[in-house]
Coordinates of C-alpha atoms and ligand atoms in Angstrom, one line a residue:
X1 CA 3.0 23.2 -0.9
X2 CA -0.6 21.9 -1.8
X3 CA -0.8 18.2 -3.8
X4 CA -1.2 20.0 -7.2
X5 CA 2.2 21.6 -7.3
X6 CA 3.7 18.5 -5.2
X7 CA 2.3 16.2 -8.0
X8 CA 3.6 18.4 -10.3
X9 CA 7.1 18.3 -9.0
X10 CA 6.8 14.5 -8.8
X11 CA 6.2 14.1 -12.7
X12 CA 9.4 16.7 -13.7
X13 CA 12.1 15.0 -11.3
X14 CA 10.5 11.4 -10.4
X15 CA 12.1 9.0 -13.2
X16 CA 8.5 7.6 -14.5
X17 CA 9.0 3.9 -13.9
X18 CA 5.2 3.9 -12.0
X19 CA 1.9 5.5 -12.6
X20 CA 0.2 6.9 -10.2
X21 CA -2.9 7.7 -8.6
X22 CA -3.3 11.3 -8.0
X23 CA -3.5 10.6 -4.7
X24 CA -0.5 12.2 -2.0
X25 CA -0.5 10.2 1.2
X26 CA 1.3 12.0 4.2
X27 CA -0.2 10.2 7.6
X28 CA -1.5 6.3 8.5
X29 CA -2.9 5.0 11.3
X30 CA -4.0 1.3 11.8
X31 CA -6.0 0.6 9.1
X32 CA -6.5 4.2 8.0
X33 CA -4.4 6.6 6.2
X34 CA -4.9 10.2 5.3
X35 CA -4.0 12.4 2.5
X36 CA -2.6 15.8 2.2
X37 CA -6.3 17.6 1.7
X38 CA -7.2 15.6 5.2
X39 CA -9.6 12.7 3.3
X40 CA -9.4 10.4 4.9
X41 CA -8.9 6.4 3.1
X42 CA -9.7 2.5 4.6
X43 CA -6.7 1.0 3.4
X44 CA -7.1 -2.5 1.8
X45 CA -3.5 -2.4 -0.1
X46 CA -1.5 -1.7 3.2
X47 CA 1.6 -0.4 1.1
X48 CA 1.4 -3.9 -1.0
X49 CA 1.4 -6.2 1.7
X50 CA 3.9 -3.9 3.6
X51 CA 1.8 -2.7 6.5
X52 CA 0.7 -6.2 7.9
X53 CA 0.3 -4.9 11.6
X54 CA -1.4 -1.6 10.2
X55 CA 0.4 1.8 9.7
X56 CA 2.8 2.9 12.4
X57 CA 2.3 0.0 14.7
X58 CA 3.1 1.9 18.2
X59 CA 5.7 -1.2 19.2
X60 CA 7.5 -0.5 15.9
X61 CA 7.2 3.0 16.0
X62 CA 9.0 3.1 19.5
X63 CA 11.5 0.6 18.5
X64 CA 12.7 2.8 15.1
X65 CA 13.1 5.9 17.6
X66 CA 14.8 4.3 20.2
X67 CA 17.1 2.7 17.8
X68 CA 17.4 5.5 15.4
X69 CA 18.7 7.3 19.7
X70 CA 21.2 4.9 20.0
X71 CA 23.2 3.4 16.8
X72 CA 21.6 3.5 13.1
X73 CA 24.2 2.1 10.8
X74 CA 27.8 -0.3 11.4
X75 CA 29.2 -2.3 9.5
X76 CA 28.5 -6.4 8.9
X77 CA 31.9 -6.4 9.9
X78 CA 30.9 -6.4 13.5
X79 CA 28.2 -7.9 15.8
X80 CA 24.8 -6.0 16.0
X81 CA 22.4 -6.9 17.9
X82 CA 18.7 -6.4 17.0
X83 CA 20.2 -8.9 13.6
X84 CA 21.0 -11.3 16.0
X85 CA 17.5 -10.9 18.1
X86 CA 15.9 -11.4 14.7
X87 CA 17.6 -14.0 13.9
X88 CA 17.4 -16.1 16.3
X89 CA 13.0 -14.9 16.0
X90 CA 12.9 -16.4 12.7
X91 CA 14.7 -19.3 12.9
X92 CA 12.7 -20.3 16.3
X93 CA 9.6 -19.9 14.3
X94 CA 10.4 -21.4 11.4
X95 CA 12.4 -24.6 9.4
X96 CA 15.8 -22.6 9.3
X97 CA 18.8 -22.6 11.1
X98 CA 20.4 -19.7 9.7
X99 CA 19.5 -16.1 8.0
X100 CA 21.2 -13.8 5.3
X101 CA 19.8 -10.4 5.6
X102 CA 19.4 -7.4 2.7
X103 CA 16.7 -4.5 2.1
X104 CA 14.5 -5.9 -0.4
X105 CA 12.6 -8.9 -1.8
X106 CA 14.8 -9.0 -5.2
X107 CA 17.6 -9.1 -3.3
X108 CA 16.9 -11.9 -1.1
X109 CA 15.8 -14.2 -3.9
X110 CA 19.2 -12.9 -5.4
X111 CA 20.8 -14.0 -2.6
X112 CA 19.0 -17.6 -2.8
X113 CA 20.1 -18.2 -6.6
X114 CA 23.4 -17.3 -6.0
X115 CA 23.1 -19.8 -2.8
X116 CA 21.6 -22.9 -4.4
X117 CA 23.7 -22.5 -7.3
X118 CA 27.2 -22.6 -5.1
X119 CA 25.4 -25.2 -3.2
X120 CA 24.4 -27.2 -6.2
X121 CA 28.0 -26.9 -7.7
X122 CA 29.6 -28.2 -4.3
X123 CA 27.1 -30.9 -3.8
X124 CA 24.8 -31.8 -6.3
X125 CA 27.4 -31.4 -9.7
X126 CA 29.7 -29.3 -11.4
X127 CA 27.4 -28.5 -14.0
X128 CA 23.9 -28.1 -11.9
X129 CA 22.6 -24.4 -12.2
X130 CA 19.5 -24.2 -14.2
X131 CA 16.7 -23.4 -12.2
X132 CA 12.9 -24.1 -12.7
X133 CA 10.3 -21.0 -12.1
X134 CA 6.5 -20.4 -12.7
X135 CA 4.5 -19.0 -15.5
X136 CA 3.1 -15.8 -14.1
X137 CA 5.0 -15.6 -11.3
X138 CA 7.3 -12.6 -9.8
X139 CA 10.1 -12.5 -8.1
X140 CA 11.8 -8.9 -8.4
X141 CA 13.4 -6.7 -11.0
X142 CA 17.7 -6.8 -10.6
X143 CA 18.8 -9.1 -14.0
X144 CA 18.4 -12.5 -12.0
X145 CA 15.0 -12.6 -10.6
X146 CA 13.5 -10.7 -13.3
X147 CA 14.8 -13.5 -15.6
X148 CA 13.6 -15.8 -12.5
X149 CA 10.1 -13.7 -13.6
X150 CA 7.9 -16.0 -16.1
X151 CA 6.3 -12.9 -17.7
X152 CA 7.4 -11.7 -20.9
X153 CA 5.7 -8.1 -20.1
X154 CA 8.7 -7.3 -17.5
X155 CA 11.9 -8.6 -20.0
X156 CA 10.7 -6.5 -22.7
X157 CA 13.7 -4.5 -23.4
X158 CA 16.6 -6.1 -21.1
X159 CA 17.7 -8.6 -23.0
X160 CA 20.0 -10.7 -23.4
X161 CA 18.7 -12.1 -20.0
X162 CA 20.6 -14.2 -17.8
X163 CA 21.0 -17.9 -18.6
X164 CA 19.8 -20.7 -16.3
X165 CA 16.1 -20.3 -15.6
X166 CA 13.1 -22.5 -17.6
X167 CA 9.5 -21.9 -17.0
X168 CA 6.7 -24.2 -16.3
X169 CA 2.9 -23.5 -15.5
X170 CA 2.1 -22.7 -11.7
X171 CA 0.1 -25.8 -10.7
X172 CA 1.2 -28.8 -12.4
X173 CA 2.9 -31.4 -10.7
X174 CA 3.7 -33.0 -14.2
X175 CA 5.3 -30.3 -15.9
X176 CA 8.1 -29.8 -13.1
X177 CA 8.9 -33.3 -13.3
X178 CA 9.5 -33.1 -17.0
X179 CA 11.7 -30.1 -17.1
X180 CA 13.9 -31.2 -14.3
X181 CA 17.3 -32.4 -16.6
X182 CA 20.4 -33.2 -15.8
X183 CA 21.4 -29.1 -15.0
X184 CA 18.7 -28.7 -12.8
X185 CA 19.1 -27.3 -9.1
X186 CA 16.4 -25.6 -7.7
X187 CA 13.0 -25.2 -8.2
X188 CA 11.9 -21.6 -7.2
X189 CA 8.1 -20.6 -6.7
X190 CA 5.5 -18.3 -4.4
X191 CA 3.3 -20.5 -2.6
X192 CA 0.6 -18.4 -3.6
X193 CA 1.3 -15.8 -6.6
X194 CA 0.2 -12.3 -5.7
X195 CA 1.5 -10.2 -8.3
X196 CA -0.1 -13.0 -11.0
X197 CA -3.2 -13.2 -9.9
X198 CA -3.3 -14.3 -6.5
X199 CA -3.4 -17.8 -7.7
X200 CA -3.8 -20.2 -5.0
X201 CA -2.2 -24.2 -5.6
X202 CA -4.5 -27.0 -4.8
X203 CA -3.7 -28.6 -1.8
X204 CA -0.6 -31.3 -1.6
X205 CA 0.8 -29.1 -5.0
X206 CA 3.7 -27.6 -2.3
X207 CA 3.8 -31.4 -0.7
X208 CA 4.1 -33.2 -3.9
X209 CA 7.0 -30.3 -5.1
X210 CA 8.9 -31.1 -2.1
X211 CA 8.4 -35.2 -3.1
X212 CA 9.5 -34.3 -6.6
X213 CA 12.5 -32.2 -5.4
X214 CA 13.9 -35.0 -2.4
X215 CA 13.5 -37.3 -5.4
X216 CA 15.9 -35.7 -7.9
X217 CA 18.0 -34.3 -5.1
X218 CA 17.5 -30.7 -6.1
X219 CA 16.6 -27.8 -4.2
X220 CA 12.8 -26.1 -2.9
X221 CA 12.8 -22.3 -2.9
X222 CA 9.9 -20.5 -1.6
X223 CA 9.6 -16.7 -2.2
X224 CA 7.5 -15.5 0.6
X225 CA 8.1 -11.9 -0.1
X226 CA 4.4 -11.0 -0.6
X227 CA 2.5 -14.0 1.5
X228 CA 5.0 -14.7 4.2
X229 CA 4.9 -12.7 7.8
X230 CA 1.3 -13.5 8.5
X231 CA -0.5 -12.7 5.6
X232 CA -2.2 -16.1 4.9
X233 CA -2.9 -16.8 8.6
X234 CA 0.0 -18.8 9.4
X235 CA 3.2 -17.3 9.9
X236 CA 4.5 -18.4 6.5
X237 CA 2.7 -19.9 3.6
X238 CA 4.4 -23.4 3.6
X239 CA 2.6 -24.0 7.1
X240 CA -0.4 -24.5 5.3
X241 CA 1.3 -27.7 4.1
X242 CA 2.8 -30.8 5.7
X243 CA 6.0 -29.7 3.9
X244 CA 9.5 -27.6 4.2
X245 CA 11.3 -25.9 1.9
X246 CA 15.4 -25.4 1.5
X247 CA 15.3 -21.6 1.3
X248 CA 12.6 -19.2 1.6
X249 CA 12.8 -15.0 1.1
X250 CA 10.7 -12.5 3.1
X251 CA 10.9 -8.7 2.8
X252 CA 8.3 -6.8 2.2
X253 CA 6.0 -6.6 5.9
X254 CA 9.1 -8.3 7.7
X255 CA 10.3 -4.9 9.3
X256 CA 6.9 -3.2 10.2
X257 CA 7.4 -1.0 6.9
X258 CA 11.0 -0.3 7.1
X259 CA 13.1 -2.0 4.0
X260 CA 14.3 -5.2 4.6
X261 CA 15.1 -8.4 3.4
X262 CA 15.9 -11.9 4.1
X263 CA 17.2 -15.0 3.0
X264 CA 16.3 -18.5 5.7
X265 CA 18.3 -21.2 5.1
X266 CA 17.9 -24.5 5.7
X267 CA 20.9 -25.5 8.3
X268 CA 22.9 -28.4 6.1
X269 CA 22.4 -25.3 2.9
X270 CA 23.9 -22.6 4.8
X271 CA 27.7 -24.1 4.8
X272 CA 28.0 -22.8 1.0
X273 CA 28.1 -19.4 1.9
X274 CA 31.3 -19.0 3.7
X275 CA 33.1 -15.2 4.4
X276 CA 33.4 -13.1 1.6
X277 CA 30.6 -15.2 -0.5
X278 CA 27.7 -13.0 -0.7
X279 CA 27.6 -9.6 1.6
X280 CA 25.3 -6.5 1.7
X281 CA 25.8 -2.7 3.2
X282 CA 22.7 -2.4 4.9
X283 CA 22.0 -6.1 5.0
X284 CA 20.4 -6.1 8.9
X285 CA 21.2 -3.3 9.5
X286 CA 20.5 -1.5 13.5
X287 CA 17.4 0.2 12.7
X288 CA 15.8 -2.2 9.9
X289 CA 16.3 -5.0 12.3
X290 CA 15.1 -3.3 15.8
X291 CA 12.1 -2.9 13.6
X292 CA 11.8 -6.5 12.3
X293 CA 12.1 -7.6 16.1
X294 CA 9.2 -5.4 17.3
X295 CA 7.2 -6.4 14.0
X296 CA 7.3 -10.1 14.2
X297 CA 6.6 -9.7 18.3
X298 CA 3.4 -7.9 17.8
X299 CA 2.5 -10.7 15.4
X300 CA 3.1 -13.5 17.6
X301 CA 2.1 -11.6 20.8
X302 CA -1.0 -9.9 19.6
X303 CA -2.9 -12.4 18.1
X304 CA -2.8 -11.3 14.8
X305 CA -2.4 -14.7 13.0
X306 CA -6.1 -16.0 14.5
X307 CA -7.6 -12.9 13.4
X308 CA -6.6 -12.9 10.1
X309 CA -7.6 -16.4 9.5
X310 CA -11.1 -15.3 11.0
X311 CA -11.5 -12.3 9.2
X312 CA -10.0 -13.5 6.0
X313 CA -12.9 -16.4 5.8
X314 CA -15.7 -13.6 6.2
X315 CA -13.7 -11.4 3.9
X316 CA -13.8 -14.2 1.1
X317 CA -17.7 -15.1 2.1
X318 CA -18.5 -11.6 1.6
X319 CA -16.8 -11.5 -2.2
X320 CA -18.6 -14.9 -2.9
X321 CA -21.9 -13.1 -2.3
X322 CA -21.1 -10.3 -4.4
X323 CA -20.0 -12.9 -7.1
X324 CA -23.2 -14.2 -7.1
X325 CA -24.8 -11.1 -7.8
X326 CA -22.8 -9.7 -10.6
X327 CA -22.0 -11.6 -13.9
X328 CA -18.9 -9.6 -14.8
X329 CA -17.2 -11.8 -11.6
X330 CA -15.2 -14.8 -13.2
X331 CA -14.2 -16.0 -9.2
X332 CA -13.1 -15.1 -6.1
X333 CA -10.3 -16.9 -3.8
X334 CA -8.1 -16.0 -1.1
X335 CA -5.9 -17.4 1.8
X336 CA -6.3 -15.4 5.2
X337 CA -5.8 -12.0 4.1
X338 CA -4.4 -12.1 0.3
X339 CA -8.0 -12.5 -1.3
X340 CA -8.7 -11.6 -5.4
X341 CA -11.1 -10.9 -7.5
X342 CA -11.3 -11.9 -10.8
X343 CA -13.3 -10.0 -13.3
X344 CA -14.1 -10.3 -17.2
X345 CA -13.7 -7.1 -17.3
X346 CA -10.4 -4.5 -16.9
X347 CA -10.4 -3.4 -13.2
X348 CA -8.4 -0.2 -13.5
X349 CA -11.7 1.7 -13.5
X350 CA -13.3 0.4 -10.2
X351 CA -9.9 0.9 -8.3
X352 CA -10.3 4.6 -9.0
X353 CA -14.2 4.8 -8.3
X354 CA -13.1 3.1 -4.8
X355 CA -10.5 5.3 -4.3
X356 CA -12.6 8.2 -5.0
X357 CA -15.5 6.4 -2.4
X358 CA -12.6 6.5 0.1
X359 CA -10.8 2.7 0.1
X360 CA -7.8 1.9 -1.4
X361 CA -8.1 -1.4 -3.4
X362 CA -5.3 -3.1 -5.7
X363 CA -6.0 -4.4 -9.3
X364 CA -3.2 -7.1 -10.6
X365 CA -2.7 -8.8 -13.7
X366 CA -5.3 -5.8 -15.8
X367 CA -8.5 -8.2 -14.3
X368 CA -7.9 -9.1 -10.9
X369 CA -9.0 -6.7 -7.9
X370 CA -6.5 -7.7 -5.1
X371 CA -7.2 -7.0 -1.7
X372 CA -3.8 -7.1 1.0
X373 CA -5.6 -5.1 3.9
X374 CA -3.5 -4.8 7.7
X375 CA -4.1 -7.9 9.1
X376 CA -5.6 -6.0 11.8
X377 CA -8.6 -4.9 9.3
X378 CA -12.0 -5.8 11.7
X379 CA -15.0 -7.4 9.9
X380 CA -16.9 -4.1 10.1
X381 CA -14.5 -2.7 8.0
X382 CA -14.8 -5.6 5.2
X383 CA -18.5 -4.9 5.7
X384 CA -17.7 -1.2 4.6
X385 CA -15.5 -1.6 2.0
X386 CA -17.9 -4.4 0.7
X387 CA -20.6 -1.9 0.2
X388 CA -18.7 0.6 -1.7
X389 CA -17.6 -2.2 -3.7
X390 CA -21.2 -3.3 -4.4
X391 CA -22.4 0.3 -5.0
X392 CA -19.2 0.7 -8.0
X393 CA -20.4 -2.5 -9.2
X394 CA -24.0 -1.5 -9.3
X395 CA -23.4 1.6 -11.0
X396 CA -21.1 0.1 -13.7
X397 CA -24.0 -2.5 -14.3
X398 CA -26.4 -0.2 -15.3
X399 CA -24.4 1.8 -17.3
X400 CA -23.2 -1.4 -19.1
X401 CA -26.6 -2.2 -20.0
X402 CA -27.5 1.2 -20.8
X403 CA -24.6 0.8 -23.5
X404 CA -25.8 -2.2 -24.3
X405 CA -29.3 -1.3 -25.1
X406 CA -28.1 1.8 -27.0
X407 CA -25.6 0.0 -29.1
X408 CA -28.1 -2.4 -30.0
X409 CA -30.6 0.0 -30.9
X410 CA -28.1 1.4 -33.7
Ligands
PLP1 C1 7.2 -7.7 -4.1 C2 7.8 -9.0 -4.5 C3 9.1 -9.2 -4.8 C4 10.1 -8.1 -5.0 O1 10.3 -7.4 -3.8 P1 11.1 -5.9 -3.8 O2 11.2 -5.6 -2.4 O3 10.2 -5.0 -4.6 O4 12.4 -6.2 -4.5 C5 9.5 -10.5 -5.0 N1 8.7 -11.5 -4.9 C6 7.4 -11.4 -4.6 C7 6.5 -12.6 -4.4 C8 6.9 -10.1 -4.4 O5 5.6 -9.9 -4.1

């Protein structure tokens, strides 16, 4: 079938909850991915921060079929062991001594409300559940963590939300300590927001959380769904900081591109789930977990964390020289390989110029051109994105002063 008809299909039985491109991917490789025509597209989205180690990473390609040969699915209500292997992975590299795993980044913060709200009631107070989240922040769309979600945009319609969440602005210290009250258990944030903005804290704002949160002896929750698993340089975000949190969720790049989720859990925290608390089907399963294992060993093993860090600094120098030449950019700021844009100006427009020049860019929060590329993207590549980029922006210059002079002539 060619993409028209395909496309066509998609509209009549696809419930409409996105719009898309008209674009109909069906092949990736590395940093490249390829449509049904044969264009070919530099991919600086990487499936929204999916694709960390670039698309169909050979070690994670061979782990999914030999996996998929031997056992795909049992139950939770035995031992499998790729879970454990990536288990034991995650906990080695990071502050947690145990994992809860499910199949998506909603369901993992799900699973750390419901966690530090048990914990809370066992150990902090009967009546402790409220927890503090972010103006412009995100954190999924089940009831919870779209209530968890400081943006009015995504409740529009779902009301009555769920009780138990108040909202402060992202970077300000102050404002968390005032909010905390006496039914306060958890403060729940992204160490850097993507979906917002990609708004970056100033340093010692994740240090002086975890002061504020030892202080009142309530809980830190990270959600590392977009920024963890490499993307910043460091294997997770919080390493940036002389800090650790209580719980943190990663999902989205964890298994390679396979859906997963999962919860870390600060040793002393885990005790609160006991059998029969908090479960999941899938949760770790054979296959999403034999994938996991082979993503997070190319990471370590293939020195993907230095190179993002060094390509991430050239990436942002390269977007502070374009800044400089073109008035319509506010700023531009980024952490190893989660980099934005921001612009005075809607960006919906020069995502589809670049798509049509071949690159697949992100725009978030209507003016902010995000760019997630595989962390394997090479500098040449930045280099060639950069010019397209420059070329969109040159062209919507001049016809923005041509508009300009013609409506002033009027
Ligand atoms: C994408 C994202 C989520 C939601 O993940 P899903 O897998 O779509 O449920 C949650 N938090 C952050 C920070 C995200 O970027």
């Amino acid at each position: 079938m060619d993409s028209q008809t395909l496309m066509m299909l998609s509209e009549q039985y696809i419930a409409h909850t996105y719009n898309r491109y008209p674009l109909l991917l069906v092949r990736g490789k590395g940093t490249r991915v390829w449509d049904l025509d044969g264009k070919e597209y530099l991919d600086f989205f990487a499936g929204l921060a999916v694709c960390n180690l670039g698309h169909c990473h050979p070690k994670v390609v061979k782990a999914i079929q030999d996996q998929a040969e031997k056992l795909i699915h049992v139950s939770n209500l035995y031992y499998i062991e790729p879970q454990i292997q990536l288990a034991s992975l995650l906990c080695k590299h990071s502050f947690a001594g145990k994992v809860f795993f499910c199949n998506s980044g909603a369901e993992a913060n799900e699973g750390a409300l419901k966690l530090a709200r048990k914990y809370a009631k066992e150990k902090i107070g009967e009546d402790r559940y409220e927890v503090i989240t972010m103006e412009n922040s995100f954190h999924g769309r089940t009831l919870a963590t779209l209530t968890a979600t400081a943006q009015k945009k995504y409740h529009k319609g779902y009301g009555p939300l769920m009780p138990g969440f108040k909202y402060v602005p992202f970077n300000d210290l102050k404002a968390v300590r005032q909010a905390i009250d006496p039914k306060t258990c958890a403060v729940l944030l992204e160490p850097i927001q993507g979906e917002g903005g990609v708004n970056i804290p100033s340093e010692g704002y994740l240090k002086g959380l975890r002061e504020i949160c030892d202080e009142k002896g309530i809980l830190l929750i990270l959600d590392e769904v977009q920024v963890g698993m490499g993307r910043t340089g460091k294997l997770f975000a919080y390493e940036h900081e002389d800090m650790k949190p209580d719980l943190l969720t990663v999902a989205k790049s964890l298994a390679g591109g396979v859906p997963i989720g999962a919860l870390l859990i600060r040793d002393e925290i885990a005790k609160s789930f006991e059998p029969g608390d908090h479960a999941s089907t899938f949760g770790g399963n054979p296959l999403a977990t034999a994938a996991g294992v082979a993503a997070l060993s190319a990471i370590l093993e293939e020195g993907m964390l230095d190179h993002c860090r060094r390509v991430g600094e050239y990436f942002l120098s390269r977007l502070e020289e374009i800044k400089k030449k073109f008035p319509f950019v506010q700023d531009v700021r980024g952490r190893g390989l989660i980099l934005g844009m921001e612009l005075k100006i809607e960006g919906a427009e020069i995502v589809k110029k670049m798509m049509e020049k071949g690159f697949l860019i992100n725009c978030t929060a209507g003016n902010v051109l995000r760019f997630l590329p595989p962390l394997i993207v090479t500098e040449e590549e930045v280099d060639q994105m950069i010019k397209a980029l420059e070329e969109t922006f040159e062209k919507l210059q001049t016809s923005s002063t041509n508009n300009q002079i013609s409506s002033n002539s009027q």
